[in-house]
Every structure is written in structure tokens, then in C-alpha cells.
mmCIF file of N, CA and C in Angstrom:
data_model
loop_
_atom_site.group_PDB
_atom_site.id
_atom_site.type_symbol
_atom_site.label_atom_id
_atom_site.label_comp_id
_atom_site.label_asym_id
_atom_site.label_seq_id
_atom_site.Cartn_x
_atom_site.Cartn_y
_atom_site.Cartn_z
ATOM 1 N N MET A 27 97.406 123.293 108.147
ATOM 2 C CA MET A 27 97.505 121.914 108.601
ATOM 3 C C MET A 27 96.718 121.754 109.909
ATOM 4 N N GLN A 28 95.900 120.755 109.964
ATOM 5 C CA GLN A 28 95.095 120.507 111.162
ATOM 6 C C GLN A 28 95.949 119.849 112.237
ATOM 7 N N ARG A 29 95.690 120.249 113.460
ATOM 8 C CA ARG A 29 96.347 119.626 114.601
ATOM 9 C C ARG A 29 95.531 118.431 115.054
ATOM 10 N N LYS A 30 96.218 117.426 115.566
ATOM 11 C CA LYS A 30 95.544 116.253 116.115
ATOM 12 C C LYS A 30 95.817 116.183 117.610
ATOM 13 N N LEU A 31 94.795 115.754 118.351
ATOM 14 C CA LEU A 31 94.943 115.532 119.788
ATOM 15 C C LEU A 31 94.238 114.233 120.127
ATOM 16 N N ARG A 32 94.977 113.288 120.691
ATOM 17 C CA ARG A 32 94.341 112.031 121.083
ATOM 18 C C ARG A 32 93.570 112.272 122.369
ATOM 19 N N ALA A 33 92.476 111.561 122.504
ATOM 20 C CA ALA A 33 91.527 111.808 123.590
ATOM 21 C C ALA A 33 92.176 111.777 124.971
ATOM 22 N N HIS A 34 93.014 110.789 125.259
ATOM 23 C CA HIS A 34 93.567 110.726 126.617
ATOM 24 C C HIS A 34 94.558 111.854 126.895
ATOM 25 N N HIS A 35 95.028 112.529 125.877
ATOM 26 C CA HIS A 35 95.900 113.679 126.106
ATOM 27 C C HIS A 35 95.131 114.871 126.675
ATOM 28 N N LEU A 36 93.797 114.806 126.647
ATOM 29 C CA LEU A 36 93.005 115.813 127.366
ATOM 30 C C LEU A 36 93.250 115.713 128.874
ATOM 31 N N LEU A 37 93.739 114.576 129.314
ATOM 32 C CA LEU A 37 94.093 114.409 130.719
ATOM 33 C C LEU A 37 95.552 114.796 130.961
ATOM 34 N N CYS A 38 96.408 114.519 130.012
ATOM 35 C CA CYS A 38 97.838 114.788 130.168
ATOM 36 C C CYS A 38 98.180 116.275 130.054
ATOM 37 N N VAL A 39 97.564 116.963 129.113
ATOM 38 C CA VAL A 39 97.916 118.361 128.851
ATOM 39 C C VAL A 39 97.768 119.245 130.092
ATOM 40 N N PRO A 40 96.637 119.208 130.808
ATOM 41 C CA PRO A 40 96.520 120.070 131.989
ATOM 42 C C PRO A 40 97.463 119.691 133.135
ATOM 43 N N LEU A 41 97.988 118.493 133.108
ATOM 44 C CA LEU A 41 98.877 118.017 134.171
ATOM 45 C C LEU A 41 100.355 118.130 133.820
ATOM 46 N N PHE A 42 100.670 118.495 132.591
ATOM 47 C CA PHE A 42 102.057 118.516 132.138
ATOM 48 C C PHE A 42 102.893 119.490 132.967
ATOM 49 N N GLN A 43 104.039 118.989 133.475
ATOM 50 C CA GLN A 43 104.915 119.778 134.336
ATOM 51 C C GLN A 43 106.325 119.901 133.771
ATOM 52 N N GLY A 44 106.513 119.458 132.544
ATOM 53 C CA GLY A 44 107.845 119.528 131.949
ATOM 54 C C GLY A 44 108.628 118.236 132.036
ATOM 55 N N TYR A 45 108.024 117.200 132.609
ATOM 56 C CA TYR A 45 108.653 115.891 132.683
ATOM 57 C C TYR A 45 108.123 115.048 131.537
ATOM 58 N N GLY A 46 108.935 114.114 131.089
ATOM 59 C CA GLY A 46 108.453 113.254 130.022
ATOM 60 C C GLY A 46 109.457 112.196 129.655
ATOM 61 N N TYR A 47 109.213 111.584 128.529
ATOM 62 C CA TYR A 47 110.024 110.465 128.080
ATOM 63 C C TYR A 47 111.423 110.894 127.647
ATOM 64 N N SER A 48 111.549 112.120 127.135
ATOM 65 C CA SER A 48 112.836 112.624 126.653
ATOM 66 C C SER A 48 112.749 114.142 126.540
ATOM 67 N N ASP A 49 113.901 114.794 126.353
ATOM 68 C CA ASP A 49 113.905 116.248 126.160
ATOM 69 C C ASP A 49 113.132 116.634 124.907
ATOM 70 N N ALA A 50 113.304 115.864 123.829
ATOM 71 C CA ALA A 50 112.592 116.167 122.581
ATOM 72 C C ALA A 50 111.078 116.046 122.776
ATOM 73 N N PHE A 51 110.673 115.018 123.507
ATOM 74 C CA PHE A 51 109.243 114.844 123.782
ATOM 75 C C PHE A 51 108.711 116.032 124.573
ATOM 76 N N CYS A 52 109.411 116.425 125.633
ATOM 77 C CA CYS A 52 108.965 117.543 126.480
ATOM 78 C C CYS A 52 108.894 118.844 125.691
ATOM 79 N N SER A 53 109.909 119.122 124.880
ATOM 80 C CA SER A 53 109.899 120.342 124.063
ATOM 81 C C SER A 53 108.725 120.342 123.100
ATOM 82 N N ASN A 54 108.462 119.202 122.487
ATOM 83 C CA ASN A 54 107.345 119.092 121.557
ATOM 84 C C ASN A 54 106.015 119.268 122.277
ATOM 85 N N MET A 55 105.873 118.665 123.452
ATOM 86 C CA MET A 55 104.615 118.793 124.197
ATOM 87 C C MET A 55 104.387 120.245 124.588
ATOM 88 N N GLU A 56 105.421 120.925 125.072
ATOM 89 C CA GLU A 56 105.293 122.343 125.411
ATOM 90 C C GLU A 56 104.865 123.156 124.188
ATOM 91 N N ALA A 57 105.469 122.871 123.044
ATOM 92 C CA ALA A 57 105.126 123.592 121.815
ATOM 93 C C ALA A 57 103.677 123.309 121.399
ATOM 94 N N CYS A 58 103.268 122.059 121.495
ATOM 95 C CA CYS A 58 101.879 121.698 121.128
ATOM 96 C C CYS A 58 100.874 122.392 122.040
ATOM 97 N N ILE A 59 101.133 122.393 123.331
ATOM 98 C CA ILE A 59 100.229 123.051 124.275
ATOM 99 C C ILE A 59 100.164 124.544 123.969
ATOM 100 N N GLY A 60 101.315 125.157 123.714
ATOM 101 C CA GLY A 60 101.349 126.575 123.378
ATOM 102 C C GLY A 60 100.543 126.900 122.136
ATOM 103 N N LYS A 61 100.678 126.083 121.098
ATOM 104 C CA LYS A 61 99.923 126.303 119.849
ATOM 105 C C LYS A 61 98.429 126.158 120.084
ATOM 106 N N MET A 62 98.028 125.150 120.861
ATOM 107 C CA MET A 62 96.591 124.951 121.117
ATOM 108 C C MET A 62 96.016 126.119 121.912
ATOM 109 N N CYS A 63 96.789 126.666 122.833
ATOM 110 C CA CYS A 63 96.311 127.805 123.638
ATOM 111 C C CYS A 63 96.258 129.088 122.815
ATOM 112 N N ARG A 64 97.272 129.313 121.968
ATOM 113 C CA ARG A 64 97.326 130.538 121.167
ATOM 114 C C ARG A 64 96.332 130.527 120.020
ATOM 115 N N ASP A 65 96.173 129.380 119.388
ATOM 116 C CA ASP A 65 95.278 129.254 118.232
ATOM 117 C C ASP A 65 94.462 127.977 118.406
ATOM 118 N N PRO A 66 93.362 128.079 119.161
ATOM 119 C CA PRO A 66 92.634 126.883 119.566
ATOM 120 C C PRO A 66 91.730 126.252 118.502
ATOM 121 N N GLN A 67 91.699 126.798 117.316
ATOM 122 C CA GLN A 67 90.783 126.315 116.288
ATOM 123 C C GLN A 67 91.262 125.019 115.632
ATOM 124 N N LYS A 68 90.326 124.275 115.135
ATOM 125 C CA LYS A 68 90.568 123.107 114.282
ATOM 126 C C LYS A 68 91.527 122.079 114.853
ATOM 127 N N ILE A 69 91.146 121.525 115.964
ATOM 128 C CA ILE A 69 91.882 120.402 116.530
ATOM 129 C C ILE A 69 91.043 119.156 116.286
ATOM 130 N N VAL A 70 91.630 118.187 115.610
ATOM 131 C CA VAL A 70 90.930 116.935 115.326
ATOM 132 C C VAL A 70 91.197 115.974 116.471
ATOM 133 N N LEU A 71 90.139 115.519 117.104
ATOM 134 C CA LEU A 71 90.260 114.565 118.197
ATOM 135 C C LEU A 71 90.431 113.174 117.602
ATOM 136 N N THR A 72 91.352 112.404 118.179
ATOM 137 C CA THR A 72 91.663 111.096 117.622
ATOM 138 C C THR A 72 91.832 110.042 118.717
ATOM 139 N N ALA A 73 91.760 108.802 118.313
ATOM 140 C CA ALA A 73 92.016 107.675 119.214
ATOM 141 C C ALA A 73 93.297 106.963 118.780
ATOM 142 N N SER A 74 94.177 107.713 118.118
ATOM 143 C CA SER A 74 95.470 107.170 117.710
ATOM 144 C C SER A 74 96.524 108.261 117.895
ATOM 145 N N THR A 75 97.718 108.047 117.381
ATOM 146 C CA THR A 75 98.794 108.998 117.610
ATOM 147 C C THR A 75 98.435 110.391 117.118
ATOM 148 N N ASP A 76 99.003 111.392 117.815
ATOM 149 C CA ASP A 76 98.692 112.787 117.522
ATOM 150 C C ASP A 76 99.976 113.601 117.443
ATOM 151 N N ASP A 77 99.833 114.918 117.462
ATOM 152 C CA ASP A 77 100.997 115.797 117.377
ATOM 153 C C ASP A 77 101.922 115.654 118.588
ATOM 154 N N ILE A 78 101.358 115.403 119.752
ATOM 155 C CA ILE A 78 102.170 115.206 120.960
ATOM 156 C C ILE A 78 102.994 113.927 120.830
ATOM 157 N N CYS A 79 102.432 112.904 120.245
ATOM 158 C CA CYS A 79 103.133 111.625 120.066
ATOM 159 C C CYS A 79 104.290 111.716 119.062
ATOM 160 N N ALA A 80 104.316 112.771 118.257
ATOM 161 C CA ALA A 80 105.297 112.876 117.171
ATOM 162 C C ALA A 80 106.739 112.717 117.642
ATOM 163 N N LYS A 81 107.058 113.166 118.839
ATOM 164 C CA LYS A 81 108.428 113.083 119.348
ATOM 165 C C LYS A 81 108.589 112.063 120.478
ATOM 166 N N CYS A 82 107.600 111.213 120.653
ATOM 167 C CA CYS A 82 107.675 110.206 121.702
ATOM 168 C C CYS A 82 108.673 109.115 121.298
ATOM 169 N N PRO A 83 109.627 108.798 122.167
ATOM 170 C CA PRO A 83 110.590 107.747 121.833
ATOM 171 C C PRO A 83 109.950 106.355 121.760
ATOM 172 N N ASN A 84 108.713 106.230 122.199
ATOM 173 C CA ASN A 84 108.012 104.942 122.164
ATOM 174 C C ASN A 84 107.148 104.791 120.919
ATOM 175 N N ARG A 85 107.262 105.721 119.986
ATOM 176 C CA ARG A 85 106.502 105.665 118.741
ATOM 177 C C ARG A 85 107.297 104.854 117.723
ATOM 178 N N SER A 86 106.614 103.916 117.084
ATOM 179 C CA SER A 86 107.289 103.067 116.102
ATOM 180 C C SER A 86 107.493 103.828 114.794
ATOM 181 N N GLU A 87 108.264 103.237 113.901
ATOM 182 C CA GLU A 87 108.483 103.843 112.580
ATOM 183 C C GLU A 87 107.169 103.986 111.812
ATOM 184 N N LYS A 88 106.212 103.134 112.112
ATOM 185 C CA LYS A 88 104.897 103.210 111.470
ATOM 186 C C LYS A 88 103.997 104.247 112.141
ATOM 187 N N GLY A 89 104.492 104.875 113.218
ATOM 188 C CA GLY A 89 103.726 105.896 113.909
ATOM 189 C C GLY A 89 102.798 105.353 114.978
ATOM 190 N N GLU A 90 103.002 104.108 115.377
ATOM 191 C CA GLU A 90 102.142 103.501 116.398
ATOM 192 C C GLU A 90 102.824 103.536 117.757
ATOM 193 N N CYS A 91 102.022 103.458 118.802
ATOM 194 C CA CYS A 91 102.519 103.438 120.167
ATOM 195 C C CYS A 91 103.070 102.052 120.492
ATOM 196 N N ARG A 92 104.316 101.999 120.978
ATOM 197 C CA ARG A 92 104.928 100.724 121.349
ATOM 198 C C ARG A 92 105.851 100.884 122.545
ATOM 199 N N PRO A 93 105.333 101.372 123.677
ATOM 200 C CA PRO A 93 106.201 101.617 124.826
ATOM 201 C C PRO A 93 106.786 100.386 125.479
ATOM 202 N N GLU A 94 107.992 100.558 125.866
ATOM 203 C CA GLU A 94 108.723 99.729 126.806
ATOM 204 C C GLU A 94 108.422 98.242 126.786
ATOM 205 N N GLY A 95 108.500 97.656 125.604
ATOM 206 C CA GLY A 95 108.400 96.218 125.480
ATOM 207 C C GLY A 95 107.011 95.637 125.591
ATOM 208 N N LYS A 96 105.978 96.467 125.612
ATOM 209 C CA LYS A 96 104.616 95.960 125.774
ATOM 210 C C LYS A 96 103.835 96.071 124.466
ATOM 211 N N ASP A 97 104.529 96.178 123.387
ATOM 212 C CA ASP A 97 103.999 96.470 122.060
ATOM 213 C C ASP A 97 102.485 96.415 121.910
ATOM 214 N N GLN A 98 101.931 95.308 121.508
ATOM 215 C CA GLN A 98 100.513 95.228 121.154
ATOM 216 C C GLN A 98 99.605 95.471 122.355
ATOM 217 N N GLU A 99 99.950 94.893 123.491
ATOM 218 C CA GLU A 99 99.118 95.065 124.684
ATOM 219 C C GLU A 99 99.027 96.538 125.074
ATOM 220 N N HIS A 100 100.158 97.238 125.070
ATOM 221 C CA HIS A 100 100.143 98.646 125.465
ATOM 222 C C HIS A 100 99.417 99.496 124.420
ATOM 223 N N LYS A 101 99.652 99.206 123.162
ATOM 224 C CA LYS A 101 98.970 99.948 122.094
ATOM 225 C C LYS A 101 97.467 99.840 122.283
ATOM 226 N N GLU A 102 96.988 98.647 122.564
ATOM 227 C CA GLU A 102 95.551 98.451 122.768
ATOM 228 C C GLU A 102 95.079 99.161 124.028
ATOM 229 N N THR A 103 95.898 99.189 125.076
ATOM 230 C CA THR A 103 95.539 99.875 126.310
ATOM 231 C C THR A 103 95.413 101.373 126.072
ATOM 232 N N VAL A 104 96.370 101.971 125.359
ATOM 233 C CA VAL A 104 96.339 103.402 125.078
ATOM 234 C C VAL A 104 95.132 103.736 124.211
ATOM 235 N N SER A 105 94.899 102.968 123.167
ATOM 236 C CA SER A 105 93.727 103.195 122.318
ATOM 237 C C SER A 105 92.443 102.983 123.112
ATOM 238 N N GLY A 106 92.455 102.011 124.020
ATOM 239 C CA GLY A 106 91.296 101.764 124.875
ATOM 240 C C GLY A 106 91.001 102.954 125.769
ATOM 241 N N LYS A 107 92.062 103.602 126.300
ATOM 242 C CA LYS A 107 91.877 104.816 127.099
ATOM 243 C C LYS A 107 91.204 105.897 126.269
ATOM 244 N N ASP A 108 91.681 106.047 125.043
ATOM 245 C CA ASP A 108 91.100 107.054 124.152
ATOM 246 C C ASP A 108 89.620 106.780 123.910
ATOM 247 N N GLU A 109 89.309 105.552 123.584
ATOM 248 C CA GLU A 109 87.916 105.191 123.299
ATOM 249 C C GLU A 109 87.021 105.393 124.519
ATOM 250 N N MET A 110 87.513 104.990 125.697
ATOM 251 C CA MET A 110 86.742 105.146 126.923
ATOM 252 C C MET A 110 86.464 106.622 127.200
ATOM 253 N N LEU A 111 87.479 107.465 127.011
ATOM 254 C CA LEU A 111 87.296 108.893 127.269
ATOM 255 C C LEU A 111 86.377 109.544 126.248
ATOM 256 N N LEU A 112 86.487 109.146 125.007
ATOM 257 C CA LEU A 112 85.567 109.670 123.993
ATOM 258 C C LEU A 112 84.127 109.397 124.400
ATOM 259 N N GLU A 113 83.877 108.176 124.843
ATOM 260 C CA GLU A 113 82.526 107.805 125.263
ATOM 261 C C GLU A 113 82.113 108.567 126.522
ATOM 262 N N ALA A 114 82.994 108.633 127.507
ATOM 263 C CA ALA A 114 82.666 109.315 128.769
ATOM 264 C C ALA A 114 82.381 110.801 128.566
ATOM 265 N N LEU A 115 83.056 111.411 127.597
ATOM 266 C CA LEU A 115 82.899 112.844 127.359
ATOM 267 C C LEU A 115 81.887 113.160 126.264
ATOM 268 N N GLY A 116 81.377 112.120 125.595
ATOM 269 C CA GLY A 116 80.411 112.336 124.528
ATOM 270 C C GLY A 116 81.024 113.020 123.312
ATOM 271 N N LEU A 117 82.283 112.693 123.021
ATOM 272 C CA LEU A 117 82.997 113.288 121.891
ATOM 273 C C LEU A 117 83.237 112.234 120.822
ATOM 274 N N CYS A 118 83.559 112.680 119.610
ATOM 275 C CA CYS A 118 83.741 111.764 118.486
ATOM 276 C C CYS A 118 85.128 111.884 117.880
ATOM 277 N N ALA A 119 85.804 110.759 117.739
ATOM 278 C CA ALA A 119 87.087 110.743 117.048
ATOM 279 C C ALA A 119 86.868 111.176 115.608
ATOM 280 N N GLY A 120 87.795 111.958 115.094
ATOM 281 C CA GLY A 120 87.708 112.439 113.719
ATOM 282 C C GLY A 120 86.988 113.768 113.583
ATOM 283 N N SER A 121 86.360 114.223 114.655
ATOM 284 C CA SER A 121 85.652 115.506 114.617
ATOM 285 C C SER A 121 86.596 116.630 115.018
ATOM 286 N N GLU A 122 86.299 117.827 114.512
ATOM 287 C CA GLU A 122 87.087 119.006 114.836
ATOM 288 C C GLU A 122 86.471 119.737 116.020
ATOM 289 N N TYR A 123 87.333 120.209 116.898
ATOM 290 C CA TYR A 123 86.891 120.949 118.070
ATOM 291 C C TYR A 123 87.830 122.125 118.306
ATOM 292 N N ASP A 124 87.332 123.132 118.982
ATOM 293 C CA ASP A 124 88.136 124.209 119.523
ATOM 294 C C ASP A 124 88.762 123.676 120.813
ATOM 295 N N PHE A 125 90.021 123.993 121.067
ATOM 296 C CA PHE A 125 90.721 123.500 122.248
ATOM 297 C C PHE A 125 89.985 123.858 123.531
ATOM 298 N N TYR A 126 89.514 125.090 123.630
ATOM 299 C CA TYR A 126 88.834 125.514 124.851
ATOM 300 C C TYR A 126 87.468 124.849 124.992
ATOM 301 N N GLU A 127 86.859 124.493 123.874
ATOM 302 C CA GLU A 127 85.614 123.712 123.904
ATOM 303 C C GLU A 127 85.888 122.320 124.488
ATOM 304 N N LEU A 128 87.007 121.738 124.094
ATOM 305 C CA LEU A 128 87.389 120.427 124.634
ATOM 306 C C LEU A 128 87.675 120.507 126.135
ATOM 307 N N LEU A 129 88.386 121.559 126.551
ATOM 308 C CA LEU A 129 88.674 121.721 127.975
ATOM 309 C C LEU A 129 87.396 121.896 128.778
ATOM 310 N N ALA A 130 86.473 122.705 128.261
ATOM 311 C CA ALA A 130 85.207 122.933 128.964
ATOM 312 C C ALA A 130 84.411 121.639 129.070
ATOM 313 N N CYS A 131 84.351 120.892 127.988
ATOM 314 C CA CYS A 131 83.618 119.623 127.986
ATOM 315 C C CYS A 131 84.232 118.655 128.994
ATOM 316 N N ALA A 132 85.540 118.513 128.950
ATOM 317 C CA ALA A 132 86.222 117.605 129.876
ATOM 318 C C ALA A 132 86.009 118.063 131.315
ATOM 319 N N GLY A 133 86.125 119.360 131.557
ATOM 320 C CA GLY A 133 85.950 119.888 132.903
ATOM 321 C C GLY A 133 84.563 119.640 133.465
ATOM 322 N N GLN A 134 83.565 119.625 132.600
ATOM 323 C CA GLN A 134 82.185 119.406 133.035
ATOM 324 C C GLN A 134 81.825 117.937 133.157
ATOM 325 N N LYS A 135 82.363 117.103 132.271
ATOM 326 C CA LYS A 135 81.880 115.725 132.181
ATOM 327 C C LYS A 135 82.791 114.654 132.784
ATOM 328 N N LEU A 136 84.074 114.947 132.928
ATOM 329 C CA LEU A 136 84.972 113.906 133.407
ATOM 330 C C LEU A 136 84.757 113.659 134.894
ATOM 331 N N THR A 137 84.516 112.428 135.229
ATOM 332 C CA THR A 137 84.343 112.037 136.629
ATOM 333 C C THR A 137 85.668 111.520 137.187
ATOM 334 N N ARG A 138 85.765 111.498 138.495
ATOM 335 C CA ARG A 138 86.939 110.935 139.161
ATOM 336 C C ARG A 138 87.123 109.479 138.716
ATOM 337 N N GLU A 139 86.026 108.745 138.604
ATOM 338 C CA GLU A 139 86.095 107.332 138.212
ATOM 339 C C GLU A 139 86.685 107.171 136.810
ATOM 340 N N ALA A 140 86.243 108.014 135.869
ATOM 341 C CA ALA A 140 86.775 107.936 134.503
ATOM 342 C C ALA A 140 88.248 108.341 134.478
ATOM 343 N N PHE A 141 88.605 109.352 135.271
ATOM 344 C CA PHE A 141 90.005 109.766 135.372
ATOM 345 C C PHE A 141 90.857 108.596 135.859
ATOM 346 N N LEU A 142 90.428 107.969 136.937
ATOM 347 C CA LEU A 142 91.192 106.852 137.498
ATOM 348 C C LEU A 142 91.238 105.654 136.551
ATOM 349 N N ALA A 143 90.136 105.400 135.854
ATOM 350 C CA ALA A 143 90.121 104.288 134.903
ATOM 351 C C ALA A 143 91.164 104.501 133.816
ATOM 352 N N SER A 144 91.370 105.751 133.432
ATOM 353 C CA SER A 144 92.347 106.053 132.399
ATOM 354 C C SER A 144 93.759 106.172 132.954
ATOM 355 N N CYS A 145 93.899 106.833 134.068
ATOM 356 C CA CYS A 145 95.226 107.235 134.543
ATOM 357 C C CYS A 145 95.881 106.311 135.561
ATOM 358 N N SER A 146 95.134 105.511 136.264
ATOM 359 C CA SER A 146 95.715 104.753 137.382
ATOM 360 C C SER A 146 96.784 103.752 136.957
ATOM 361 N N THR A 147 96.825 103.374 135.698
ATOM 362 C CA THR A 147 97.857 102.449 135.228
ATOM 363 C C THR A 147 99.044 103.163 134.582
ATOM 364 N N CYS A 148 98.970 104.473 134.474
ATOM 365 C CA CYS A 148 100.010 105.260 133.814
ATOM 366 C C CYS A 148 101.219 105.443 134.731
ATOM 367 N N ARG A 149 102.394 105.415 134.161
ATOM 368 C CA ARG A 149 103.619 105.555 134.961
ATOM 369 C C ARG A 149 103.707 106.899 135.653
ATOM 370 N N TRP A 150 103.171 107.960 135.051
ATOM 371 C CA TRP A 150 103.232 109.296 135.652
ATOM 372 C C TRP A 150 102.300 109.376 136.868
ATOM 373 N N TYR A 151 101.160 108.715 136.772
ATOM 374 C CA TYR A 151 100.243 108.660 137.915
ATOM 375 C C TYR A 151 100.887 107.876 139.058
ATOM 376 N N LYS A 152 101.493 106.756 138.716
ATOM 377 C CA LYS A 152 102.127 105.915 139.730
ATOM 378 C C LYS A 152 103.292 106.625 140.421
ATOM 379 N N GLN A 153 103.905 107.587 139.733
ATOM 380 C CA GLN A 153 105.007 108.360 140.324
ATOM 381 C C GLN A 153 104.486 109.541 141.144
ATOM 382 N N GLY A 154 103.178 109.699 141.204
ATOM 383 C CA GLY A 154 102.594 110.762 142.007
ATOM 384 C C GLY A 154 102.521 112.117 141.331
ATOM 385 N N LEU A 155 102.707 112.160 140.018
ATOM 386 C CA LEU A 155 102.678 113.432 139.297
ATOM 387 C C LEU A 155 101.260 113.860 138.902
ATOM 388 N N CYS A 156 100.307 112.970 139.037
ATOM 389 C CA CYS A 156 98.947 113.255 138.579
ATOM 390 C C CYS A 156 97.926 112.939 139.664
ATOM 391 N N SER A 157 96.865 113.713 139.658
ATOM 392 C CA SER A 157 95.706 113.421 140.500
ATOM 393 C C SER A 157 94.503 114.099 139.866
ATOM 394 N N PHE A 158 93.322 113.641 140.202
ATOM 395 C CA PHE A 158 92.104 114.241 139.665
ATOM 396 C C PHE A 158 92.016 115.705 140.092
ATOM 397 N N GLU A 159 92.366 115.997 141.327
ATOM 398 C CA GLU A 159 92.299 117.375 141.833
ATOM 399 C C GLU A 159 93.285 118.285 141.084
ATOM 400 N N ASN A 160 94.490 117.795 140.853
ATOM 401 C CA ASN A 160 95.465 118.590 140.100
ATOM 402 C C ASN A 160 95.039 118.762 138.647
ATOM 403 N N TRP A 161 94.399 117.744 138.079
ATOM 404 C CA TRP A 161 93.878 117.860 136.720
ATOM 405 C C TRP A 161 92.819 118.962 136.664
ATOM 406 N N GLN A 162 91.911 119.000 137.641
ATOM 407 C CA GLN A 162 90.888 120.045 137.673
ATOM 408 C C GLN A 162 91.529 121.435 137.763
ATOM 409 N N LYS A 163 92.565 121.583 138.594
ATOM 410 C CA LYS A 163 93.283 122.861 138.704
ATOM 411 C C LYS A 163 93.943 123.217 137.372
ATOM 412 N N GLY A 164 94.521 122.230 136.729
ATOM 413 C CA GLY A 164 95.170 122.447 135.431
ATOM 414 C C GLY A 164 94.185 122.884 134.365
ATOM 415 N N ILE A 165 92.993 122.290 134.370
ATOM 416 C CA ILE A 165 91.947 122.687 133.416
ATOM 417 C C ILE A 165 91.606 124.162 133.625
ATOM 418 N N ARG A 166 91.388 124.554 134.873
ATOM 419 C CA ARG A 166 91.041 125.958 135.166
ATOM 420 C C ARG A 166 92.165 126.898 134.728
ATOM 421 N N LYS A 167 93.398 126.511 134.976
ATOM 422 C CA LYS A 167 94.541 127.343 134.597
ATOM 423 C C LYS A 167 94.613 127.510 133.078
ATOM 424 N N LEU A 168 94.466 126.426 132.335
ATOM 425 C CA LEU A 168 94.517 126.508 130.872
ATOM 426 C C LEU A 168 93.361 127.337 130.314
ATOM 427 N N LYS A 169 92.176 127.190 130.887
ATOM 428 C CA LYS A 169 91.025 127.938 130.402
ATOM 429 C C LYS A 169 91.191 129.437 130.638
ATOM 430 N N ASN A 170 91.994 129.832 131.628
ATOM 431 C CA ASN A 170 92.197 131.240 131.948
ATOM 432 C C ASN A 170 93.396 131.855 131.237
ATOM 433 N N GLN A 171 94.063 131.108 130.382
ATOM 434 C CA GLN A 171 95.233 131.659 129.660
ATOM 435 C C GLN A 171 94.786 132.579 128.557
#
């Protein structure tokens, strides 16, 4: 079975600290990160829900993103983040990548401006859990696992 990773999760994964929407979400994210690190082959990059989203309490029964009462607007914002990052990194939704190839690409091509364009509206960024510098450190840490 192929794993899916949505583009903006390339920013979330290196910054993940065990906090999240729920215990089930956090456990699933930890498991997904572990699988990608242990067996980095065949990850399909997407601009829609992925394996990390599977346990998100904001996922609708149809599998779409619908956080905290912002249904359509938020769904479009999240998909917009994915599309913007795909373009900024020169990657294609629906294509297969090695996890470490994705980390290397993001580490080389992601600018502070693109990071802020994606993350500055996120609740985790607003709570001070994320920064471009910490993301860069997280990328290096994951690449060295």
C-alpha cells in the first residue's frame, strides 16, 4: 500500500513535538513519521488528505478537511497551502518520492517567505511551536536518522 503525504505536511513533520488535535492524531502522526523514516520508499505527494490526516478530528466523513467551523474556507486554505508549496518546491502532486528526497528538496528550496506564507496562519505557528529556524533544524535531524 502506498503512503500519502500532503505537501504542507513537509513543514509539519520536521516540527512535530507530540502536540496535536487529539491523542489519536498524535499517535498516528508519530507512527506515520516512523514509517517514512524506516521505509522511505513510495510516498505519493498530494494536495489533499493523507495518512497523517487519517486520525484528524477535523476530517469529515468524506475524508475532507473541515476544521473548527471554517468548512469550505479552511479546506480551500489548506489545499492552497499544498498547491503553493508544490510550486515553490518544484514538486508534483500524484508523483512518488522517497521521503529523504522530499526532505532534501524542501531543505534546499524552501524559503523563509514560502514557510511564512504557509505557516503564519496556522494555530501551531501562532502558539509559538513553529519557526523557520526550528523547521531547518528538524529537517537536519530527520535526514540524519
